[in-house]
Short mmCIF file of C-alpha atoms in Angstrom, two decimals:
data_model
loop_
_atom_site.label_atom_id
_atom_site.label_comp_id
_atom_site.label_asym_id
_atom_site.label_seq_id
_atom_site.Cartn_x
_atom_site.Cartn_y
_atom_site.Cartn_z
CA MET A 1 0.00 0.00 0.00
CA ASP A 2 1.30 3.41 -0.97
CA ASP A 3 1.94 5.36 2.21
CA THR A 4 3.10 8.43 0.28
CA GLY A 5 -0.16 8.53 -1.60
CA ASP A 6 -2.02 8.10 1.71
CA THR A 7 -0.31 11.16 3.13
CA ALA A 8 -1.36 13.32 0.22
CA LEU A 9 -4.94 12.05 0.33
CA ILE A 10 -5.16 12.58 4.07
CA ALA A 11 -3.84 16.10 3.69
CA ARG A 12 -6.54 16.81 1.12
CA CYS A 13 -9.20 15.37 3.43
CA LEU A 14 -8.03 17.55 6.26
CA GLY A 15 -8.16 20.46 3.84
CA GLY A 16 -11.89 19.82 3.39
CA GLN A 17 -11.85 17.76 0.17
CA GLN A 18 -14.21 14.93 1.09
CA ASP A 19 -13.76 13.17 -2.25
CA ALA A 20 -10.15 12.39 -1.31
CA TYR A 21 -11.47 10.17 1.43
CA GLU A 22 -13.47 8.24 -1.11
CA ALA A 23 -10.16 7.32 -2.73
CA ILE A 24 -8.86 6.11 0.61
CA VAL A 25 -11.96 3.97 1.24
CA THR A 26 -11.70 2.48 -2.22
CA ARG A 27 -8.04 1.67 -1.63
CA TYR A 28 -8.45 -0.04 1.74
CA GLN A 29 -11.99 -1.48 1.64
CA ARG A 30 -10.90 -4.92 0.42
CA GLY A 31 -8.15 -5.42 3.03
CA LEU A 32 -10.18 -4.02 5.89
CA PHE A 33 -13.31 -5.96 5.01
CA THR A 34 -11.35 -9.24 4.71
CA VAL A 35 -9.88 -8.72 8.17
CA ALA A 36 -13.32 -7.93 9.58
CA LEU A 37 -14.85 -11.00 7.95
CA ARG A 38 -12.11 -13.30 9.27
CA MET A 39 -12.37 -11.77 12.72
CA LEU A 40 -16.17 -11.92 12.91
CA GLY A 41 -17.04 -14.83 10.60
CA ASN A 42 -20.21 -13.08 9.49
CA TYR A 43 -20.65 -11.09 6.31
CA GLU A 44 -23.21 -8.56 7.60
CA ASP A 45 -21.32 -7.92 10.82
CA ALA A 46 -18.11 -7.49 8.84
CA ARG A 47 -19.79 -4.96 6.55
CA ASP A 48 -21.14 -2.92 9.49
CA ALA A 49 -17.82 -3.02 11.32
CA THR A 50 -15.88 -1.96 8.23
CA GLN A 51 -18.29 0.86 7.47
CA ASN A 52 -18.19 2.15 11.05
CA ALA A 53 -14.40 1.95 11.09
CA PHE A 54 -14.09 4.04 7.95
CA VAL A 55 -16.53 6.65 9.26
CA LYS A 56 -14.80 6.92 12.62
CA ALA A 57 -11.42 7.12 10.95
CA TYR A 58 -12.67 10.05 8.88
CA GLU A 59 -14.02 11.80 11.96
CA HIS A 60 -10.70 11.42 13.77
CA LEU A 61 -8.41 11.89 10.81
CA ASN A 62 -6.76 14.88 12.49
CA THR A 63 -5.38 12.55 15.18
CA PHE A 64 -3.60 10.29 12.70
CA ASP A 65 0.17 10.30 13.08
CA PRO A 66 1.78 10.32 9.62
CA GLU A 67 4.79 8.52 11.10
CA GLN A 68 2.81 5.27 11.27
CA ARG A 69 1.20 3.21 8.56
CA PHE A 70 -2.32 4.27 7.74
CA PHE A 71 -3.56 0.70 7.52
CA SER A 72 -2.23 -0.05 11.02
CA TRP A 73 -4.15 2.93 12.33
CA LEU A 74 -7.27 1.84 10.44
CA PHE A 75 -6.93 -1.66 11.82
CA ARG A 76 -6.91 -0.43 15.43
CA ILE A 77 -10.20 1.34 14.80
CA LEU A 78 -11.61 -1.74 13.08
CA LYS A 79 -10.46 -3.97 15.92
CA ASN A 80 -12.47 -1.90 18.41
CA GLU A 81 -15.50 -2.17 16.17
CA CYS A 82 -15.05 -5.94 15.94
CA LEU A 83 -14.71 -6.22 19.72
CA ASN A 84 -17.94 -4.24 20.11
CA VAL A 85 -19.69 -6.72 17.83
CA LEU A 86 -18.25 -9.73 19.63
CA ARG A 87 -19.20 -8.30 23.02
CA ALA A 88 -22.73 -7.71 21.79
CA ARG A 89 -23.07 -11.38 20.88
CA ARG A 90 -24.39 -13.60 23.61
CA PRO A 91 -21.78 -16.21 24.61
CA SER A 92 -24.18 -19.06 23.99
CA GLN A 93 -25.15 -17.72 20.60
CA PRO A 94 -23.58 -19.87 17.84
CA VAL A 95 -21.66 -17.96 15.21
CA SER A 96 -23.47 -17.93 11.91
CA LEU A 97 -20.81 -18.44 9.27
CA ASP A 98 -22.40 -16.38 6.58
CA LEU A 99 -19.72 -16.45 3.91
CA PRO A 100 -19.89 -14.60 0.59
CA SER A 101 -22.28 -16.17 -1.87
CA ASP A 102 -20.16 -15.23 -4.88
CA ARG A 103 -17.84 -18.09 -4.01
CA ALA A 104 -20.67 -20.55 -4.39
CA ALA A 105 -19.15 -21.58 -7.71
CA ASP A 106 -16.34 -23.32 -5.82
CA PRO A 107 -16.60 -27.11 -5.51
CA VAL A 108 -18.43 -28.34 -2.41
CA GLU A 109 -15.27 -29.82 -0.94
CA VAL A 110 -13.43 -26.51 -1.22
CA ARG A 111 -16.28 -24.59 0.37
CA GLU A 112 -16.47 -27.18 3.14
CA ARG A 113 -12.76 -26.80 3.77
CA GLN A 114 -13.00 -23.01 3.84
CA ARG A 115 -15.88 -23.20 6.28
CA ALA A 116 -13.85 -25.51 8.52
CA ILE A 117 -10.93 -23.11 8.52
CA GLN A 118 -13.17 -20.17 9.37
CA THR A 119 -14.82 -22.21 12.12
CA ALA A 120 -11.41 -23.06 13.54
CA LEU A 121 -10.41 -19.39 13.38
CA MET A 122 -13.52 -18.42 15.31
CA SER A 123 -12.60 -20.96 17.97
CA LEU A 124 -9.39 -19.09 18.72
CA SER A 125 -9.31 -16.35 21.31
CA THR A 126 -9.42 -12.82 19.90
CA GLU A 127 -5.75 -12.12 20.59
CA TYR A 128 -4.67 -15.29 18.73
CA ARG A 129 -7.15 -14.80 15.92
CA GLU A 130 -6.03 -11.24 15.21
CA VAL A 131 -2.37 -12.20 14.72
CA VAL A 132 -3.34 -15.01 12.36
CA VAL A 133 -5.67 -12.75 10.38
CA LEU A 134 -3.14 -9.90 10.12
CA ARG A 135 -0.34 -12.27 9.15
CA HIS A 136 -2.22 -14.30 6.56
CA TYR A 137 -4.78 -11.88 5.14
CA THR A 138 -2.85 -8.59 5.00
CA ASP A 139 0.57 -7.68 3.74
CA LEU A 140 1.75 -6.38 7.11
CA SER A 141 5.19 -7.39 8.35
CA TYR A 142 5.80 -8.68 11.85
CA ASP A 143 6.89 -5.18 12.88
CA ASP A 144 3.78 -3.64 11.36
CA ILE A 145 1.57 -6.15 13.14
CA ALA A 146 3.41 -5.45 16.37
CA ALA A 147 2.84 -1.71 15.88
CA ALA A 148 -0.82 -2.23 15.04
CA LEU A 149 -1.41 -4.42 18.09
CA GLY A 150 0.85 -2.44 20.40
CA ILE A 151 2.94 -5.46 21.40
CA PRO A 152 6.57 -6.48 20.69
CA ALA A 153 7.31 -8.37 17.46
CA THR A 154 8.57 -11.33 19.49
CA LYS A 155 5.19 -11.60 21.12
CA VAL A 156 3.53 -11.50 17.71
CA LYS A 157 5.63 -14.50 16.65
CA SER A 158 4.98 -16.46 19.82
CA ARG A 159 1.24 -15.81 19.61
CA LEU A 160 1.27 -16.82 15.96
CA TYR A 161 3.06 -20.07 16.80
CA THR A 162 0.58 -20.93 19.56
CA ALA A 163 -2.36 -19.97 17.33
CA ARG A 164 -1.17 -22.28 14.57
CA GLN A 165 -0.72 -25.11 17.06
CA GLN A 166 -4.28 -24.67 18.22
CA LEU A 167 -5.55 -24.43 14.64
CA GLY A 168 -3.72 -27.66 13.78
CA GLU A 169 -5.52 -29.49 16.58
CA LEU A 170 -8.87 -27.98 15.64
CA LEU A 171 -8.47 -28.91 11.99
CA MET A 172 -7.41 -32.44 12.94
CA ASP A 173 -10.79 -32.84 14.62
CA TRP A 174 -12.45 -31.65 11.41
CA ARG A 175 -10.44 -34.11 9.29
CA VAL A 176 -11.35 -36.98 11.58
CA ALA A 177 -15.01 -36.00 11.52
CA ARG A 178 -15.17 -36.04 7.72
CA MET B 1 0.48 -41.25 4.05
CA THR B 2 -1.21 -38.86 6.48
CA ASN B 3 -2.73 -40.42 9.59
CA LEU B 4 -6.07 -38.86 10.46
CA ASN B 5 -5.07 -38.67 14.13
CA ASP B 6 -1.80 -36.79 13.45
CA PRO B 7 -1.92 -33.12 14.37
CA TRP B 8 -1.41 -30.75 11.49
CA ASN B 9 2.09 -29.46 11.11
CA ASP B 10 2.84 -25.74 10.82
CA ASP B 11 3.29 -25.76 7.05
CA GLU B 12 0.03 -27.54 6.53
CA VAL B 13 -1.81 -25.03 8.72
CA THR B 14 -0.18 -22.16 6.85
CA ARG B 15 -1.15 -23.60 3.47
CA THR B 16 -4.68 -24.16 4.68
CA LEU B 17 -5.00 -20.61 6.00
CA ASN B 18 -3.77 -19.29 2.69
CA ASP B 19 -6.45 -21.31 0.98
CA LEU B 20 -8.98 -18.83 2.23
CA PRO B 21 -9.27 -16.38 -0.64
CA PRO B 22 -9.58 -12.60 -0.31
CA VAL B 23 -13.17 -11.55 -0.15
CA ASP B 24 -14.65 -8.76 -2.19
CA PRO B 25 -16.34 -6.18 0.00
CA PRO B 26 -19.94 -5.22 -0.64
CA SER B 27 -20.17 -3.17 -3.79
CA THR B 28 -22.05 -0.46 -1.94
CA LEU B 29 -19.50 -0.09 0.85
CA VAL B 30 -17.78 3.01 -0.51
CA ASN B 31 -21.06 4.79 -1.19
CA ASP B 32 -22.43 3.76 2.19
CA VAL B 33 -19.37 5.13 3.97
CA MET B 34 -19.39 8.42 2.07
CA SER B 35 -23.13 8.95 2.51
CA THR B 36 -22.84 8.24 6.24
CA ILE B 37 -20.01 10.75 6.51
CA ALA B 38 -22.06 13.32 4.62
CA SER B 39 -25.16 12.78 6.77
CA ARG B 40 -23.16 12.94 9.99
CA GLY B 41 -21.50 16.12 8.81
CA ALA B 42 -24.92 17.66 8.20
CA ALA B 43 -26.18 16.46 11.59
CA ARG B 44 -23.13 17.92 13.30
CA ALA B 45 -23.71 21.22 11.56
CA THR B 46 -27.28 21.44 12.87
CA HIS B 47 -26.70 19.74 16.27
CA PRO B 48 -23.02 20.22 17.05
CA SER B 49 -23.20 18.93 20.62
CA VAL B 50 -25.17 15.73 19.92
CA ILE B 51 -23.68 13.13 17.55
CA PRO B 52 -26.09 10.28 16.80
CA THR B 53 -24.46 6.85 16.59
CA LYS B 54 -25.49 3.82 14.66
CA ARG B 55 -27.42 2.28 17.52
CA GLY B 56 -29.38 5.45 18.13
CA GLU B 57 -27.50 6.36 21.28
CA ILE B 58 -26.45 9.92 21.86
CA MET B 59 -23.10 11.12 23.14
CA ALA B 60 -24.79 13.20 25.84
CA LYS B 61 -26.11 10.00 27.39
CA LYS B 62 -22.61 8.52 27.48
CA VAL B 63 -21.32 11.67 29.14
CA LEU B 64 -24.11 11.46 31.70
CA TRP B 65 -23.19 7.89 32.54
CA ILE B 66 -19.51 8.78 32.83
CA VAL B 67 -20.28 11.68 35.18
CA ALA B 68 -22.59 9.51 37.31
CA ALA B 69 -20.01 6.71 37.49
CA THR B 70 -17.27 9.16 38.41
CA ALA B 71 -19.41 10.68 41.17
CA ALA B 72 -20.26 7.24 42.54
CA LEU B 73 -16.61 6.22 42.55
CA ALA B 74 -15.65 9.47 44.28
CA LEU B 75 -18.25 8.89 47.00
CA ILE B 76 -17.06 5.33 47.53
CA ALA B 77 -13.44 6.45 47.65
CA MET B 78 -14.29 9.18 50.17
CA ARG B 79 -16.15 6.64 52.28
CA LEU B 80 -13.21 4.24 52.22
CA VAL B 81 -10.57 6.88 52.84
CA GLY B 82 -12.61 8.57 55.55
CA TYR B 83 -12.48 12.05 54.07
CA PRO B 84 -13.68 14.53 55.17
CA PRO B 85 -13.12 13.52 58.79
CA VAL B 86 -16.10 13.64 61.16
CA GLU B 87 -15.32 15.11 64.53
CA LYS B 88 -16.27 13.19 67.64
CA GLY B 89 -19.59 14.27 68.98
CA THR B 90 -20.79 15.82 65.72
CA GLU B 91 -22.06 12.63 64.15
CA ALA B 92 -25.63 12.85 62.94
CA THR B 93 -25.63 16.63 63.26
CA ILE B 94 -25.89 19.02 60.36
CA GLY B 95 -23.34 21.30 61.91
CA ALA B 96 -21.65 21.39 65.26
CA ALA B 97 -22.85 24.23 67.49
CA GLN B 98 -20.00 26.67 67.82
CA ARG B 99 -20.59 27.74 71.42
CA TYR B 100 -17.96 29.45 73.48
CA GLN B 101 -16.74 27.04 76.08
CA SER B 102 -14.60 28.56 78.76
CA PRO B 103 -12.17 26.18 80.39
CA GLN B 104 -12.81 25.07 83.94
CA ILE B 105 -10.90 27.04 86.54
CA SER B 106 -7.89 25.12 87.67
CA SER B 107 -5.77 25.22 90.78
CA ALA B 108 -3.06 26.98 88.82
CA ASP B 109 -5.42 29.90 88.27
CA VAL B 110 -5.90 30.51 91.99
CA LYS B 111 -2.90 32.32 93.33
CA THR B 112 -2.80 32.38 97.09
CA GLU B 113 -0.16 34.31 99.01
CA ASP B 114 1.35 32.91 102.11
CA ALA B 115 -0.42 33.38 105.39
CA GLN B 116 2.28 35.73 106.77
CA LEU B 117 1.72 38.16 103.92
CA GLN B 118 -2.01 38.10 104.50
CA THR B 119 -1.41 38.75 108.16
CA PHE B 120 0.91 41.63 107.30
CA LEU B 121 -1.63 43.19 104.97
CA GLN B 122 -4.21 43.17 107.75
CA SER B 123 -1.89 44.46 110.45
CA ASP B 124 -1.72 47.89 112.06
CA LEU B 125 1.84 48.27 110.77
CA PHE B 126 0.61 47.92 107.21
CA ARG B 127 -2.13 50.44 107.83
CA GLN B 128 0.41 52.85 109.27
CA LEU B 129 2.56 52.42 106.17
CA THR B 130 -0.35 53.15 103.87
CA THR B 131 -1.14 56.33 105.74
CA ASP B 132 2.49 57.52 105.94
CA LYS B 133 3.24 59.63 102.89
CA THR B 134 7.00 59.59 103.40
CA ALA B 135 7.06 55.79 103.69
CA ARG B 136 4.93 55.39 100.57
CA GLN B 137 7.08 57.86 98.71
CA ALA B 138 10.20 55.88 99.63
CA LEU B 139 8.60 52.61 98.59
CA LYS B 140 7.79 54.08 95.18
CA ASN B 141 11.51 54.43 94.59
CA LYS B 142 12.51 51.56 92.30
CA ASP B 143 16.09 51.57 93.55
CA PHE B 144 14.84 51.33 97.13
CA GLN B 145 12.50 48.51 96.18
CA LYS B 146 15.41 46.70 94.63
CA ALA B 147 17.58 47.35 97.68
CA LEU B 148 14.91 45.94 99.98
CA GLN B 149 15.04 42.66 98.13
CA GLU B 150 18.58 42.19 99.45
CA PRO B 151 18.53 40.43 102.85
CA ALA B 152 21.75 42.28 103.83
CA VAL B 153 20.14 45.66 103.20
CA ARG B 154 17.06 44.74 105.18
CA ALA B 155 19.29 43.50 107.99
CA ALA B 156 21.26 46.75 107.96
CA LEU B 157 18.14 48.90 107.91
CA ALA B 158 16.88 46.98 110.91
CA SER B 159 19.61 48.79 112.81
CA SER B 160 18.46 52.09 114.23
CA ASP B 161 22.03 53.37 113.88
CA VAL B 162 22.00 52.79 110.17
CA ARG B 163 18.57 54.33 109.81
CA SER B 164 19.55 57.37 111.82
CA ALA B 165 22.80 57.68 109.87
CA ILE B 166 20.90 57.69 106.62
CA GLY B 167 18.17 59.83 108.05
CA SER B 168 20.69 62.40 109.26
CA VAL B 169 21.68 63.18 105.73
CA LYS B 170 20.35 66.62 105.10
CA PRO B 171 17.87 66.92 102.29
CA GLY B 172 19.38 68.44 99.19
CA VAL B 173 22.82 66.89 99.43
CA ALA B 174 21.98 63.77 97.39
CA GLY B 175 23.18 65.44 94.22
CA ASP B 176 26.16 67.11 95.91
CA ALA B 177 29.11 64.72 95.72
CA ALA B 178 31.23 66.58 98.27
CA ALA B 179 28.45 66.79 100.84
CA LEU B 180 27.45 63.23 100.14
CA ALA B 181 31.03 62.06 100.78
CA LYS B 182 30.80 63.59 104.24
CA TYR B 183 27.66 61.69 105.04
CA ASP B 184 29.07 58.56 103.47
CA LEU B 185 31.52 58.51 106.31
CA SER B 186 28.80 58.52 108.93
CA ILE B 187 26.82 55.87 107.04
CA ARG B 188 29.91 53.75 106.60
CA ALA B 189 30.59 54.06 110.29
CA ALA B 190 27.05 52.94 111.01
CA LEU B 191 27.54 50.04 108.67
CA ASP B 192 30.62 48.80 110.47
CA ALA B 193 28.39 46.33 112.24
CA ASN B 194 27.27 44.92 108.93
CA ALA B 195 30.26 43.96 106.84
CA ALA B 196 28.18 42.57 104.01
CA LEU B 197 26.16 45.74 103.54
CA LYS B 198 29.24 47.86 103.93
CA ALA B 199 30.95 45.95 101.16
CA ALA B 200 27.89 46.27 98.98
CA PHE B 201 27.59 49.94 99.85
CA ASP B 202 31.19 50.50 98.78
CA ALA B 203 30.86 48.45 95.64
CA SER B 204 27.55 49.75 94.39
CA PRO B 205 27.11 53.42 93.58
CA ALA B 206 23.48 52.57 92.78
CA LEU B 207 22.88 51.27 96.30
CA ARG B 208 24.51 54.33 97.78
CA ALA B 209 22.38 56.53 95.62
CA ALA B 210 19.26 54.61 96.64
CA LEU B 211 19.94 54.80 100.34
CA VAL B 212 20.75 58.50 100.28
CA SER B 213 17.98 59.50 97.91
CA GLN B 214 15.67 62.22 99.12
CA ASP B 215 12.77 59.76 99.51
CA VAL B 216 14.70 57.22 101.54
CA ILE B 217 16.37 59.80 103.75
CA ALA B 218 12.93 61.16 104.55
CA ALA B 219 11.53 57.67 105.03
CA MET B 220 14.25 56.83 107.55
CA ASN B 221 12.55 59.34 109.80
CA SER B 222 9.20 57.62 109.31
CA ALA B 223 8.05 55.92 112.46
CA ALA B 224 5.92 53.48 110.48
CA LEU B 225 8.72 52.41 108.16
CA ALA B 226 11.15 52.29 111.05
CA ALA B 227 8.75 50.01 112.89
CA VAL B 228 8.50 47.72 109.88
CA LEU B 229 12.21 47.71 109.12
CA SER B 230 13.15 47.02 112.70
CA GLN B 231 11.29 43.71 112.61
CA ALA B 232 13.16 41.34 110.36
CA ASP B 233 10.20 39.04 109.70
CA VAL B 234 7.95 41.96 108.86
CA SER B 235 10.46 43.87 106.74
CA ASN B 236 10.87 40.65 104.80
CA ARG B 237 7.34 41.30 103.49
CA LEU B 238 8.58 44.43 101.75
CA SER B 239 10.72 42.29 99.51
CA ASN B 240 7.45 41.08 98.08
CA ASP B 241 6.21 43.02 95.09
CA ALA B 242 2.61 42.33 96.04
CA ALA B 243 3.03 43.95 99.42
CA ILE B 244 4.61 47.05 97.96
CA ARG B 245 1.86 47.28 95.34
CA ALA B 246 -0.66 47.02 98.14
CA VAL B 247 0.96 49.86 100.03
CA LEU B 248 1.18 52.05 96.95
CA SER B 249 -2.42 51.39 95.95
CA ALA B 250 -3.75 52.28 99.37
CA PRO B 251 -4.17 56.04 98.67
CA ASP B 252 -6.80 55.12 96.13
CA VAL B 253 -9.17 54.04 98.90
CA ALA B 254 -10.26 55.46 102.18
CA ALA B 255 -7.80 54.90 104.97
CA GLY B 256 -10.24 52.68 106.84
CA ALA B 257 -10.62 50.36 103.88
CA ALA B 258 -6.97 50.13 103.03
CA GLY B 259 -6.79 46.54 104.14
CA GLY B 260 -9.58 45.50 101.81
CA ALA B 261 -8.01 47.27 98.82
CA ALA B 262 -4.69 45.66 99.54
CA THR B 263 -6.31 42.26 99.52
CA ASP B 264 -7.73 43.02 96.07
CA VAL B 265 -4.30 43.98 94.84
CA VAL B 266 -2.84 40.74 96.04
CA ALA B 267 -5.64 38.83 94.39
CA ARG B 268 -4.74 40.51 91.11
#
């Protein structure tokens, strides 16, 4: 993602040119929505969380520090939105894995596998799930993930290792059940 | 061949995670975001202090909750810490009555003089002193008062020879050094019997001046003062400031009530 271009667009937004923000939303909507979907496992929730994150980011654009990556800053806002959604869910309420219908063309076995992976992801705790999602579904480096989460890079790696271990066990159960 | 009961290795998990494809966001997402921003901007322009959120809550309500929670926490903290402190005896009162409370009189506040002084103040000798102008005038003299506090001086003045020697000094010579020297000789002769006073007399020009002052010379001829000075136990009373104050305050009252006034002075 082009940080230099971000800076110019943000400067235009702060100067009152609202259309510049449209360019930012267009640029980051795919990455942010994917993260939201993998974090929440529900298409509608992911859409609401992404939309709210973009709106709040616009309203607090003057607090953005140009020294950091814009996507990292956006992610922190999105993470709060996702946590709000997860908190609003009742613990006993099963997660409805409402995945995008445009992938319906995939073979049944592939869709089944994708659903199993998403189910396993949702079984992880939030702090493990977020490192997996940021590592596998964004182009952030370990340092960028560490900055976005506010933890050391070593902790990112250790959490990622533990998360993969847990995913391996969860997916083994799925393979046995097939 | 993979055993179904083998846990997945790290590479396999990674490959599986990467199998999940990127997902296209809703096609209306950009428009939805921009229209929400535009509508919120318009709402803020018309209601700048109230920003509606997605769930219909208003910021003012959040602020109200925060203020209420803060107040509750403050009250709990004050209760736990015990601030402000409640004074003993003011519990359950709106405000403690601020009455003046004078302290109880204590034994230290009651000053009693010794019985001998009281006896002296009620004696005929004391009454004579209070009615003798020359004696009172002498007792007003600060140097004489100071001299009377010396036991040696009182002992010397108990001698009629010393008193007559001092009393023989003619009035008007106190400021005349040559004339005074002449009388010094007679006083010194009279003091031969009292070595201590003689030494003090020689060493202290102030004492000499006090004893040969006009007031004291005149007082040496006072029968009342002579009567007091001649009795060692009684003259000892004149070393007491209270007694002298009593004598000096006596003119303020009728002669017959002098004793009562003196008692008041002592009580002060």
